PDB file of C-alpha atoms in Angstrom:
ATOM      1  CA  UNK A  14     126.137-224.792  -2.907  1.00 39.00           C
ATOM      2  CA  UNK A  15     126.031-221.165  -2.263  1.00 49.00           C
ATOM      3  CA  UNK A  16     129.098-218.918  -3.398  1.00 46.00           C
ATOM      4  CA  UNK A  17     130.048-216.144  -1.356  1.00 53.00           C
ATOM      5  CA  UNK A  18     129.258-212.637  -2.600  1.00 53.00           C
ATOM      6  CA  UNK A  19     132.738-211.482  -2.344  1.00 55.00           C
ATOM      7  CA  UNK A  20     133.918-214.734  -4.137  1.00 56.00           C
ATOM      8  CA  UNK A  21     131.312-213.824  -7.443  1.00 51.00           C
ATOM      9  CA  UNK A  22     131.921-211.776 -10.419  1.00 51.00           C
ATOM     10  CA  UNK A  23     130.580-208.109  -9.860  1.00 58.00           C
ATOM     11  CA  UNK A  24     128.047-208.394 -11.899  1.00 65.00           C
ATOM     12  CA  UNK A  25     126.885-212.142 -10.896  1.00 77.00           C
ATOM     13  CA  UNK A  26     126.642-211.138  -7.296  1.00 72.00           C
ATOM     14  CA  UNK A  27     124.664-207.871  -7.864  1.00 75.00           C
ATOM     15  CA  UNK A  28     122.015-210.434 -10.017  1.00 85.00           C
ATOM     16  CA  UNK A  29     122.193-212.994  -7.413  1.00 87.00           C
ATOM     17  CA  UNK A  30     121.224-209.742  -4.489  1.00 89.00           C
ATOM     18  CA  UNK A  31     118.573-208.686  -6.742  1.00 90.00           C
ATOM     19  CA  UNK A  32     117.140-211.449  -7.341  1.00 92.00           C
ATOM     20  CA  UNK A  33     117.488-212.920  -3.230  1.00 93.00           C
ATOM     21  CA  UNK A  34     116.275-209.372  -2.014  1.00 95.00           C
ATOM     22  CA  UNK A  35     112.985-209.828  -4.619  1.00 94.00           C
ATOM     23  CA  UNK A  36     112.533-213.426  -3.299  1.00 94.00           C
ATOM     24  CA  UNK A  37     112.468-211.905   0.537  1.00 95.00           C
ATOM     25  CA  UNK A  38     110.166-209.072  -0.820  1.00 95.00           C
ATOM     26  CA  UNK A  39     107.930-211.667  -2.389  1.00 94.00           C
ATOM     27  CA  UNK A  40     107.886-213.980   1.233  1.00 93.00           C
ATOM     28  CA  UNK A  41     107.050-211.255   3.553  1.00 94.00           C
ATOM     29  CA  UNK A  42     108.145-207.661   2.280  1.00 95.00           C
ATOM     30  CA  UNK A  43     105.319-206.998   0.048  1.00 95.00           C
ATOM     31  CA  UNK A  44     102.489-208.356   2.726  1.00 95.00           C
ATOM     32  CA  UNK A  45     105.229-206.623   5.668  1.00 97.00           C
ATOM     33  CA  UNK A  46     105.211-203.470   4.102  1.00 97.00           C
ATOM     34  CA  UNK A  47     101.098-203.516   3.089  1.00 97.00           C
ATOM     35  CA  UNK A  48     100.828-203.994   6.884  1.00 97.00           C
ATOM     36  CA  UNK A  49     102.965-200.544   8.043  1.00 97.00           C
ATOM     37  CA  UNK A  50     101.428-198.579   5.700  1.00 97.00           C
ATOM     38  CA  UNK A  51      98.175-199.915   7.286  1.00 97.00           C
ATOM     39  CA  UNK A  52      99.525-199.532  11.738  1.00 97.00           C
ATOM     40  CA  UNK A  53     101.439-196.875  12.219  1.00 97.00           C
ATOM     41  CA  UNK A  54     103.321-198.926  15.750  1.00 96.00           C
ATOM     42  CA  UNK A  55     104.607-201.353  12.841  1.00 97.00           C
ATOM     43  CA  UNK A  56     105.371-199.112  10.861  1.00 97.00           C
ATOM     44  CA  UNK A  57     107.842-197.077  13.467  1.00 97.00           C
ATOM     45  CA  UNK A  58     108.661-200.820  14.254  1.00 97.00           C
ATOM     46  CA  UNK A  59     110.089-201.254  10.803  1.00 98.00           C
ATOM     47  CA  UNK A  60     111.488-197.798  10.888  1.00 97.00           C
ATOM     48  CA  UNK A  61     113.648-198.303  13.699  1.00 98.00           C
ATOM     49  CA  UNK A  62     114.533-201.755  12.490  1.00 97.00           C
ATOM     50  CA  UNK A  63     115.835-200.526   8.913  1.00 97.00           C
ATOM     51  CA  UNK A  64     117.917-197.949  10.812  1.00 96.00           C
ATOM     52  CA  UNK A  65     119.947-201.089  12.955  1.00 96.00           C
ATOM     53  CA  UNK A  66     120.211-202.652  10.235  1.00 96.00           C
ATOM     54  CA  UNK A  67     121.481-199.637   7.918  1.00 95.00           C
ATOM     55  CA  UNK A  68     124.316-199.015  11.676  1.00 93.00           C
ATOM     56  CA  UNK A  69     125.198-203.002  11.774  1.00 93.00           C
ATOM     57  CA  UNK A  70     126.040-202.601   7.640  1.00 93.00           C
ATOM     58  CA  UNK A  71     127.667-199.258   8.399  1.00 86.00           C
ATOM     59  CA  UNK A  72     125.060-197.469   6.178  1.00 68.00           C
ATOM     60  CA  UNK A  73     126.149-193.676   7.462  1.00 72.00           C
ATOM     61  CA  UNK A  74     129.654-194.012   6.509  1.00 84.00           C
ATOM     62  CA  UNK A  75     129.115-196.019   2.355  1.00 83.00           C
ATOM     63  CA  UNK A  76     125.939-196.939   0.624  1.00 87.00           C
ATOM     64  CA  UNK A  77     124.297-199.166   1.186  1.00 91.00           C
ATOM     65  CA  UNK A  78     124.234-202.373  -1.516  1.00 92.00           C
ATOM     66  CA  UNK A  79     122.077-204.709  -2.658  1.00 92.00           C
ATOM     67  CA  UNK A  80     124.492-207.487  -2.218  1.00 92.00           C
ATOM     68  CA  UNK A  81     125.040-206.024   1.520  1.00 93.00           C
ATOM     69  CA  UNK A  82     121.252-206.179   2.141  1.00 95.00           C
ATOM     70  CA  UNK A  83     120.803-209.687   0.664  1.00 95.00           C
ATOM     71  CA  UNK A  84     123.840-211.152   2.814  1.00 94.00           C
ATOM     72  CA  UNK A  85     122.936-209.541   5.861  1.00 95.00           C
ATOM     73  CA  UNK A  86     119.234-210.706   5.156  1.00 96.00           C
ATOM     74  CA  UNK A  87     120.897-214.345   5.174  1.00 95.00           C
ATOM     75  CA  UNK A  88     122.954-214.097   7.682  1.00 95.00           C
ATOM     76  CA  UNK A  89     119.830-212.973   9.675  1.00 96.00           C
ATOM     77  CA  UNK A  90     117.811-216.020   8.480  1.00 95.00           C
ATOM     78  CA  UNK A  91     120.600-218.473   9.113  1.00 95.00           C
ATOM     79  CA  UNK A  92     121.152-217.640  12.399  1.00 95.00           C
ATOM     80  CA  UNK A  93     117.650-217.957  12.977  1.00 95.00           C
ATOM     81  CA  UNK A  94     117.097-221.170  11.412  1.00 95.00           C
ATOM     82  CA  UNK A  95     119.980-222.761  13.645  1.00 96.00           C
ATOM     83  CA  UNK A  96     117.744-221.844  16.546  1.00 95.00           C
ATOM     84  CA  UNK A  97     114.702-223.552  14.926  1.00 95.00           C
ATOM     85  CA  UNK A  98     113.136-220.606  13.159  1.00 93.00           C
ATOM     86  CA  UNK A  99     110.644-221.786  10.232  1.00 91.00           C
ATOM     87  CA  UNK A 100     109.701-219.220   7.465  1.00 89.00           C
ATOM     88  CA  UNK A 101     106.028-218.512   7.697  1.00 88.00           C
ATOM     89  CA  UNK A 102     103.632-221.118   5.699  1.00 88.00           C
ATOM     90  CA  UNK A 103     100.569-219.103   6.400  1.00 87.00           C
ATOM     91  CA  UNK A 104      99.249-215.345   6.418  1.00 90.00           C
ATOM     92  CA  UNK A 105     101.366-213.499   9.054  1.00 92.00           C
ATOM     93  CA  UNK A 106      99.387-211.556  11.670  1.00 93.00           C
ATOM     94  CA  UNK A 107     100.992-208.621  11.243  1.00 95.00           C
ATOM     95  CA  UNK A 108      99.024-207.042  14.292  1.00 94.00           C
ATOM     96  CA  UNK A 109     101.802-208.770  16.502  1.00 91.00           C
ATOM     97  CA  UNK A 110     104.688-210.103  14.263  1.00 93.00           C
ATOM     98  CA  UNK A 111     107.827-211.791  15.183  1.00 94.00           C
ATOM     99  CA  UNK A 112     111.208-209.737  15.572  1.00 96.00           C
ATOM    100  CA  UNK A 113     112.667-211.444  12.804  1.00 96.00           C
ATOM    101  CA  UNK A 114     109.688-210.645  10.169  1.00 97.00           C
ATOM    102  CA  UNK A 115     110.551-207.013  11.079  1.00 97.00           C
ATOM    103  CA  UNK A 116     113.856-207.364  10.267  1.00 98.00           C
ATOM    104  CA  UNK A 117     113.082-208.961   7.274  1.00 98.00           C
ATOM    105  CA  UNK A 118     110.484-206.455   6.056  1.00 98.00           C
ATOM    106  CA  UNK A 119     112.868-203.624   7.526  1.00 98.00           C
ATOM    107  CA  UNK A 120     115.169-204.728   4.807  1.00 98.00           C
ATOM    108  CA  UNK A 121     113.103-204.892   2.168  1.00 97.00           C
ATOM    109  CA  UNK A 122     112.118-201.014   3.390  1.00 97.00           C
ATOM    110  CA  UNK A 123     115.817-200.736   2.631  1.00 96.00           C
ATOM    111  CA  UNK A 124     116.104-202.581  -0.444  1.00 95.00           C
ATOM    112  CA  UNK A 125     113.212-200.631  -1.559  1.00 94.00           C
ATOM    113  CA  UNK A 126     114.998-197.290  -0.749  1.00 91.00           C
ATOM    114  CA  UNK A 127     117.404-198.344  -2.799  1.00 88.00           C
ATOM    115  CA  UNK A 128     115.847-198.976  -6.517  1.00 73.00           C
ATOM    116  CA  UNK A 129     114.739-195.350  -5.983  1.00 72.00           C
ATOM    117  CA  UNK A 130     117.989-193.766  -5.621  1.00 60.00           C
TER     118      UNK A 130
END
């Protein structure tokens, strides 16, 4: 069963974002990210995704968290899933990728932004 972040203690849920926001880096941010440095188009792609995603989690008003990213990131997925959305098993072309792997790499962009603040 999976706990709420706002139902954890502080420091439980920041671990448990890490740790969820490493496992999505691992699945497609690492290979997602390889790929935009690589095409510029998905790289603007992911650009303009991580900036919906930093306006949906109100980004310009309080920082952003880890344990915003990594709920938003599943919320994303769940939504998805409940429409029949499978994670990749394979290499991802990344010359033509699904809206939702942008997403997902757009927030690992963020997540990434945020270990070097």
């Amino acid at each position: 069963m999976r706990v709420p972040f706002n139902r954890v203690a502080p420091r439980t849920a920041v671990d448990s974002a890490r740790s969820s926001l490493a496992a999505l880096t691992v699945s497609v941010g690492t290979a997602g990210l390889a790929a935009a440095a690589q095409r510029p188009g998905l790289l603007a792609q992911v650009d303009q995704h991580a900036a919906a995603v930093r306006d949906s989690l109100d980004g310009d008003r309080r920082p952003l968290t880890a344990a915003a990213l990594a709920g938003y990131a599943d919320g994303v997925r769940a939504a998805a899933a409940e429409h029949g959305w499978a994670p990749p098993t394979g290499p991802v072309d990344w010359s033509e990728p699904q809206w939702l792997l942008t997403r997902l790499v757009a927030v690992c962009a963020l997540a990434r932004s945020l270990d070097r603040a």
